[in-house]
Amino acid sequence: MSVQIRPRRLSATQLQGRKGGDKIVCLTAYTAPVARLVDEACDLILVGDSLAMTIYGFDSTLPVTLDMMIAHGAAVVRATGHALVTVDLPFGSYQESPVQAFRAAARVLAETGCTAVKLEGGEEMAETVAFLVRRGIPVMGHVGLTPQAVNALGGYRSRGHAAAERDKILRDGTAIAEAGAFSLVIEGVVESLARELTETVPIPTIGIGGSPSCDGQILVIDDMLGLFAEFTPRFVKRYRELGAEIAAAARDYADDVRAGRFPAAEHTYPGPRRA
Ligand code: KIV
């Protein structure tokens, strides 16, 4: 009899210990097959509420529900064994109070098996982050361009150009780190601000439209694979053009079906030979 030893998942504590060390590699994933493919390459997989746009075709992240996040989070956890899986708390599930946030986060952890949750916001969310962390829930913060606040921010433009906004984002990141978050996403801010925040906070920063100085980087998987072509932010590097590949495959299939080339003999089940 052989016993298979599965490599243990990276923990939130281990990831927190990577401040200033080897770069932390993060990607989003929302489904089991994709999560399985990226698990080995990643330190952290985020089941982001960006799935509103990439999977469900909404034009913002606001319509996502806790049940949707839990269904996708559970699929990603089932398919992975290496990366730390973090699930986004969706809009409206945590902003009301620390207790509301705890109930949402507890459901996410219990029903998906993930390790941590992420929530957006700065100083105003610090009390909530501390509340969750004191009750055993690892929290990843998210400051700068926070998509759940798109209506208040007036769009998805990069942030931190003006001195007052820059200072506010610095205070936001510092407050979330002091509240006990194990890491901090910095999205869509001027490079020098992401660098300064990385130098200021004692936890790893994960940039997306941040700075190469951040302790790690994250990209939305559909963006980097060329699957979400509606809009490509400046900070996205397209590593493959799978969208074009899929469209070409569908065209080849359609041509074969219409020309009677598919299915061929090898794709059909031969019956018993007639005498
Ligand atoms: O929802 C998401 O995918 C995110 C990343 C952009 C960090 O929050």
Short mmCIF file of C-alpha atoms and ligand atoms in Angstrom, two decimals:
data_model
loop_
_atom_site.label_atom_id
_atom_site.label_comp_id
_atom_site.label_asym_id
_atom_site.label_seq_id
_atom_site.Cartn_x
_atom_site.Cartn_y
_atom_site.Cartn_z
CA MET A 1 0.00 0.00 0.00
CA SER A 2 1.37 3.43 -0.84
CA VAL A 3 0.48 6.62 0.96
CA GLN A 4 0.34 9.77 -1.11
CA ILE A 5 1.59 12.85 0.71
CA ARG A 6 -0.10 15.91 -0.75
CA PRO A 7 2.00 19.07 -0.56
CA ARG A 8 0.43 21.44 1.94
CA ARG A 9 -1.13 24.66 0.81
CA LEU A 10 0.73 27.89 1.48
CA SER A 11 -0.78 29.45 4.63
CA ALA A 12 -1.63 33.10 5.19
CA THR A 13 1.13 33.29 7.82
CA GLN A 14 3.69 31.89 5.39
CA LEU A 15 2.62 34.35 2.73
CA GLN A 16 2.80 37.23 5.21
CA GLY A 17 6.38 36.15 5.99
CA ARG A 18 7.36 36.74 2.35
CA LYS A 19 7.49 40.55 2.83
CA GLY A 20 10.58 41.78 0.99
CA GLY A 21 11.47 38.22 -0.09
CA ASP A 22 10.75 36.20 -3.23
CA LYS A 23 8.08 37.87 -5.35
CA ILE A 24 4.58 36.60 -4.64
CA VAL A 25 2.73 35.32 -7.74
CA CYS A 26 -1.05 35.72 -7.74
CA LEU A 27 -3.77 35.22 -10.35
CA THR A 28 -7.51 35.20 -10.23
CA ALA A 29 -9.39 32.00 -11.08
CA TYR A 30 -13.09 31.28 -10.87
CA THR A 31 -13.59 27.72 -12.10
CA ALA A 32 -12.16 24.30 -11.26
CA PRO A 33 -10.47 23.57 -14.63
CA VAL A 34 -8.66 26.92 -14.77
CA ALA A 35 -7.72 26.83 -11.08
CA ARG A 36 -6.24 23.34 -11.59
CA LEU A 37 -4.09 24.65 -14.45
CA VAL A 38 -2.66 27.67 -12.59
CA ASP A 39 -2.32 26.19 -9.09
CA GLU A 40 1.30 25.06 -9.36
CA ALA A 41 2.52 28.39 -10.78
CA CYS A 42 0.79 30.53 -8.16
CA ASP A 43 1.37 31.35 -4.51
CA LEU A 44 -2.13 32.78 -4.16
CA ILE A 45 -5.30 32.33 -6.22
CA LEU A 46 -7.94 35.00 -5.77
CA VAL A 47 -11.54 34.13 -6.50
CA GLY A 48 -12.20 37.76 -7.32
CA ASP A 49 -15.56 39.45 -7.66
CA SER A 50 -14.22 40.45 -11.09
CA LEU A 51 -16.06 37.26 -12.06
CA ALA A 52 -19.08 39.56 -12.37
CA MET A 53 -17.54 40.87 -15.58
CA THR A 54 -15.37 37.98 -16.77
CA ILE A 55 -17.84 35.14 -16.18
CA TYR A 56 -21.28 36.71 -15.90
CA GLY A 57 -21.07 39.64 -18.33
CA PHE A 58 -22.09 42.39 -15.89
CA ASP A 59 -20.55 45.83 -16.42
CA SER A 60 -19.40 46.21 -12.79
CA THR A 61 -18.67 43.99 -9.78
CA LEU A 62 -21.68 45.27 -7.83
CA PRO A 63 -24.28 42.60 -8.78
CA VAL A 64 -22.27 39.68 -7.39
CA THR A 65 -23.87 37.82 -4.47
CA LEU A 66 -22.34 35.93 -1.58
CA ASP A 67 -23.84 32.70 -2.94
CA MET A 68 -22.11 33.24 -6.29
CA MET A 69 -18.75 33.83 -4.58
CA ILE A 70 -19.22 30.72 -2.44
CA ALA A 71 -20.07 28.50 -5.44
CA HIS A 72 -16.97 29.64 -7.36
CA GLY A 73 -14.75 29.64 -4.26
CA ALA A 74 -15.68 26.03 -3.45
CA ALA A 75 -14.94 24.94 -7.05
CA VAL A 76 -11.49 26.58 -6.93
CA VAL A 77 -10.62 25.05 -3.54
CA ARG A 78 -11.68 21.57 -4.74
CA ALA A 79 -9.40 21.84 -7.77
CA THR A 80 -6.25 23.08 -6.01
CA GLY A 81 -3.79 21.95 -3.36
CA HIS A 82 -0.85 24.31 -3.57
CA ALA A 83 -1.85 27.96 -3.75
CA LEU A 84 -3.49 29.85 -0.91
CA VAL A 85 -7.09 30.47 -2.01
CA THR A 86 -8.62 33.82 -1.07
CA VAL A 87 -12.24 34.68 -1.85
CA ASP A 88 -13.57 38.22 -2.33
CA LEU A 89 -16.37 39.40 -0.08
CA PRO A 90 -18.88 40.91 -2.53
CA PHE A 91 -20.38 44.38 -2.42
CA GLY A 92 -22.99 44.76 0.33
CA SER A 93 -21.92 41.68 2.29
CA TYR A 94 -19.53 43.43 4.72
CA GLN A 95 -19.71 47.25 4.62
CA GLU A 96 -22.61 47.59 7.05
CA SER A 97 -20.86 46.42 10.22
CA PRO A 98 -18.08 44.16 11.53
CA VAL A 99 -20.74 41.63 12.58
CA GLN A 100 -22.22 41.54 9.08
CA ALA A 101 -18.70 41.07 7.69
CA PHE A 102 -17.98 38.25 10.16
CA ARG A 103 -21.15 36.38 9.17
CA ALA A 104 -20.31 36.70 5.47
CA ALA A 105 -16.66 35.72 5.95
CA ALA A 106 -17.55 32.78 8.21
CA ARG A 107 -19.91 31.43 5.52
CA VAL A 108 -17.21 31.84 2.88
CA LEU A 109 -14.59 29.98 4.94
CA ALA A 110 -16.95 27.24 6.10
CA GLU A 111 -18.69 26.60 2.76
CA THR A 112 -15.68 26.87 0.42
CA GLY A 113 -12.76 25.62 2.51
CA CYS A 114 -10.70 28.64 1.43
CA THR A 115 -8.05 30.15 3.70
CA ALA A 116 -8.80 33.87 3.60
CA VAL A 117 -11.15 36.60 2.43
CA LYS A 118 -10.43 39.90 0.70
CA LEU A 119 -12.34 43.11 1.21
CA GLU A 120 -12.02 46.57 -0.29
CA GLY A 121 -11.56 49.82 1.59
CA GLY A 122 -9.19 51.77 3.80
CA GLU A 123 -9.46 53.61 7.10
CA GLU A 124 -13.24 53.12 7.24
CA MET A 125 -12.83 49.32 7.02
CA ALA A 126 -9.96 49.01 9.53
CA GLU A 127 -12.26 48.23 12.47
CA THR A 128 -13.92 45.47 10.43
CA VAL A 129 -10.56 43.97 9.42
CA ALA A 130 -9.43 43.93 13.07
CA PHE A 131 -12.77 42.34 14.11
CA LEU A 132 -12.34 39.51 11.58
CA VAL A 133 -8.65 38.93 12.30
CA ARG A 134 -9.26 38.75 16.09
CA ARG A 135 -11.83 36.01 15.35
CA GLY A 136 -9.45 33.89 13.30
CA ILE A 137 -10.21 35.03 9.75
CA PRO A 138 -7.17 35.96 7.62
CA VAL A 139 -7.96 39.12 5.65
CA MET A 140 -6.37 40.55 2.53
CA GLY A 141 -6.93 44.29 2.12
CA HIS A 142 -7.49 46.17 -1.15
CA VAL A 143 -6.83 49.91 -1.54
CA GLY A 144 -6.39 52.47 -4.32
CA LEU A 145 -8.78 51.85 -7.18
CA THR A 146 -11.48 49.82 -5.44
CA PRO A 147 -13.98 48.66 -8.11
CA GLN A 148 -16.87 48.18 -5.66
CA ALA A 149 -16.74 51.96 -5.09
CA VAL A 150 -16.91 52.75 -8.83
CA ASN A 151 -19.98 54.96 -8.41
CA ALA A 152 -18.36 57.04 -5.68
CA LEU A 153 -15.00 57.23 -7.45
CA GLY A 154 -16.63 58.28 -10.72
CA GLY A 155 -15.12 55.50 -12.85
CA TYR A 156 -12.10 53.24 -13.11
CA ARG A 157 -9.43 55.93 -13.55
CA SER A 158 -6.05 55.51 -11.82
CA ARG A 159 -5.71 57.16 -8.43
CA GLY A 160 -3.21 59.01 -6.26
CA HIS A 161 -2.19 61.75 -8.71
CA ALA A 162 -3.26 64.63 -6.45
CA ALA A 163 -1.48 65.08 -3.10
CA ALA A 164 -4.64 64.79 -0.99
CA GLU A 165 -5.73 61.56 -2.69
CA ARG A 166 -2.20 60.17 -2.42
CA ASP A 167 -2.09 60.89 1.34
CA LYS A 168 -5.52 59.32 1.82
CA ILE A 169 -4.47 56.09 0.04
CA LEU A 170 -1.29 55.96 2.14
CA ARG A 171 -3.40 56.32 5.30
CA ASP A 172 -5.82 53.66 3.97
CA GLY A 173 -3.09 51.08 3.37
CA THR A 174 -1.42 51.80 6.70
CA ALA A 175 -4.73 51.47 8.59
CA ILE A 176 -5.52 48.10 6.96
CA ALA A 177 -2.02 46.78 7.74
CA GLU A 178 -2.26 47.99 11.37
CA ALA A 179 -5.66 46.29 11.64
CA GLY A 180 -3.94 42.93 11.03
CA ALA A 181 -4.43 42.13 7.33
CA PHE A 182 -1.91 39.53 6.11
CA SER A 183 -1.42 41.23 2.75
CA LEU A 184 -2.63 44.22 0.78
CA VAL A 185 -3.71 44.58 -2.84
CA ILE A 186 -2.80 47.98 -4.29
CA GLU A 187 -4.76 48.61 -7.49
CA GLY A 188 -4.54 51.33 -10.12
CA VAL A 189 -2.38 53.98 -8.43
CA VAL A 190 0.61 56.01 -9.55
CA GLU A 191 3.78 53.93 -9.38
CA SER A 192 5.58 56.04 -6.76
CA LEU A 193 2.61 55.74 -4.39
CA ALA A 194 2.54 51.93 -4.65
CA ARG A 195 6.30 51.95 -4.02
CA GLU A 196 5.99 54.23 -0.98
CA LEU A 197 3.14 52.15 0.47
CA THR A 198 5.19 48.98 -0.05
CA GLU A 199 8.08 50.59 1.85
CA THR A 200 5.71 51.79 4.61
CA VAL A 201 3.62 48.75 5.52
CA PRO A 202 5.10 45.64 7.18
CA ILE A 203 2.89 43.22 5.18
CA PRO A 204 3.33 42.08 1.57
CA THR A 205 1.78 44.36 -1.03
CA ILE A 206 0.33 42.83 -4.19
CA GLY A 207 0.24 45.20 -7.13
CA ILE A 208 -2.19 45.40 -10.03
CA GLY A 209 -1.45 48.66 -11.76
CA GLY A 210 0.87 49.33 -8.81
CA SER A 211 4.65 49.09 -8.94
CA PRO A 212 7.35 46.51 -9.70
CA SER A 213 8.50 47.23 -6.12
CA CYS A 214 5.37 45.61 -4.73
CA ASP A 215 6.06 42.33 -2.94
CA GLY A 216 3.91 40.48 -5.47
CA GLN A 217 1.72 40.95 -8.52
CA ILE A 218 -1.78 39.87 -9.47
CA LEU A 219 -3.61 39.87 -12.80
CA VAL A 220 -7.15 38.93 -13.73
CA ILE A 221 -6.69 35.66 -15.61
CA ASP A 222 -9.14 36.52 -18.41
CA ASP A 223 -7.20 39.74 -19.06
CA MET A 224 -3.79 38.07 -19.29
CA LEU A 225 -5.13 35.26 -21.51
CA GLY A 226 -6.90 37.60 -23.93
CA LEU A 227 -10.32 36.21 -23.01
CA PHE A 228 -11.78 39.52 -21.88
CA ALA A 229 -11.22 41.90 -24.75
CA GLU A 230 -13.97 44.48 -24.05
CA PHE A 231 -11.49 46.73 -22.24
CA THR A 232 -7.77 46.25 -21.51
CA PRO A 233 -6.39 48.49 -18.74
CA ARG A 234 -2.85 49.86 -19.10
CA PHE A 235 -1.59 47.54 -16.37
CA VAL A 236 -2.54 44.33 -18.19
CA LYS A 237 0.06 42.30 -20.05
CA ARG A 238 -1.57 39.85 -22.47
CA TYR A 239 0.43 36.60 -22.24
CA ARG A 240 -1.74 34.68 -24.71
CA GLU A 241 -4.57 35.40 -27.16
CA LEU A 242 -6.91 32.57 -26.20
CA GLY A 243 -10.00 34.55 -27.16
CA ALA A 244 -8.89 34.58 -30.81
CA GLU A 245 -7.96 30.86 -30.54
CA ILE A 246 -11.43 29.95 -29.24
CA ALA A 247 -13.18 31.92 -31.96
CA ALA A 248 -10.98 30.25 -34.61
CA ALA A 249 -11.72 26.79 -33.18
CA ALA A 250 -15.48 27.51 -33.27
CA ARG A 251 -15.18 28.62 -36.93
CA ASP A 252 -13.22 25.46 -37.88
CA TYR A 253 -15.84 23.29 -36.16
CA ALA A 254 -18.70 25.11 -37.91
CA ASP A 255 -17.00 24.66 -41.29
CA ASP A 256 -16.50 20.91 -40.64
CA VAL A 257 -20.12 20.37 -39.57
CA ARG A 258 -21.51 22.30 -42.54
CA ALA A 259 -19.21 20.45 -44.97
CA GLY A 260 -20.05 17.04 -43.47
CA ARG A 261 -16.42 16.47 -42.37
CA PHE A 262 -17.41 16.09 -38.72
CA PRO A 263 -18.12 13.61 -37.28
CA ALA A 264 -15.77 11.31 -39.17
CA ALA A 265 -15.77 7.50 -38.82
CA GLU A 266 -13.43 7.65 -35.79
CA HIS A 267 -15.93 9.83 -33.92
CA THR A 268 -18.88 7.43 -34.31
CA TYR A 269 -19.65 4.08 -32.62
CA PRO A 270 -19.58 1.19 -35.06
CA GLY A 271 -22.46 -1.28 -34.49
CA PRO A 272 -22.26 -5.09 -34.83
CA ARG A 273 -21.00 -6.22 -38.24
CA ARG A 274 -23.81 -7.32 -40.55
CA ALA A 275 -23.33 -10.83 -42.09
O1 KIV B 1 -11.85 40.98 -8.18
C1 KIV B 1 -10.65 40.91 -8.53
O2 KIV B 1 -10.29 40.19 -9.47
C2 KIV B 1 -9.68 41.71 -7.80
C3 KIV B 1 -8.31 41.83 -8.38
C4 KIV B 1 -8.34 42.80 -9.50
C5 KIV B 1 -7.30 42.19 -7.36
O3 KIV B 1 -10.00 42.28 -6.80
#
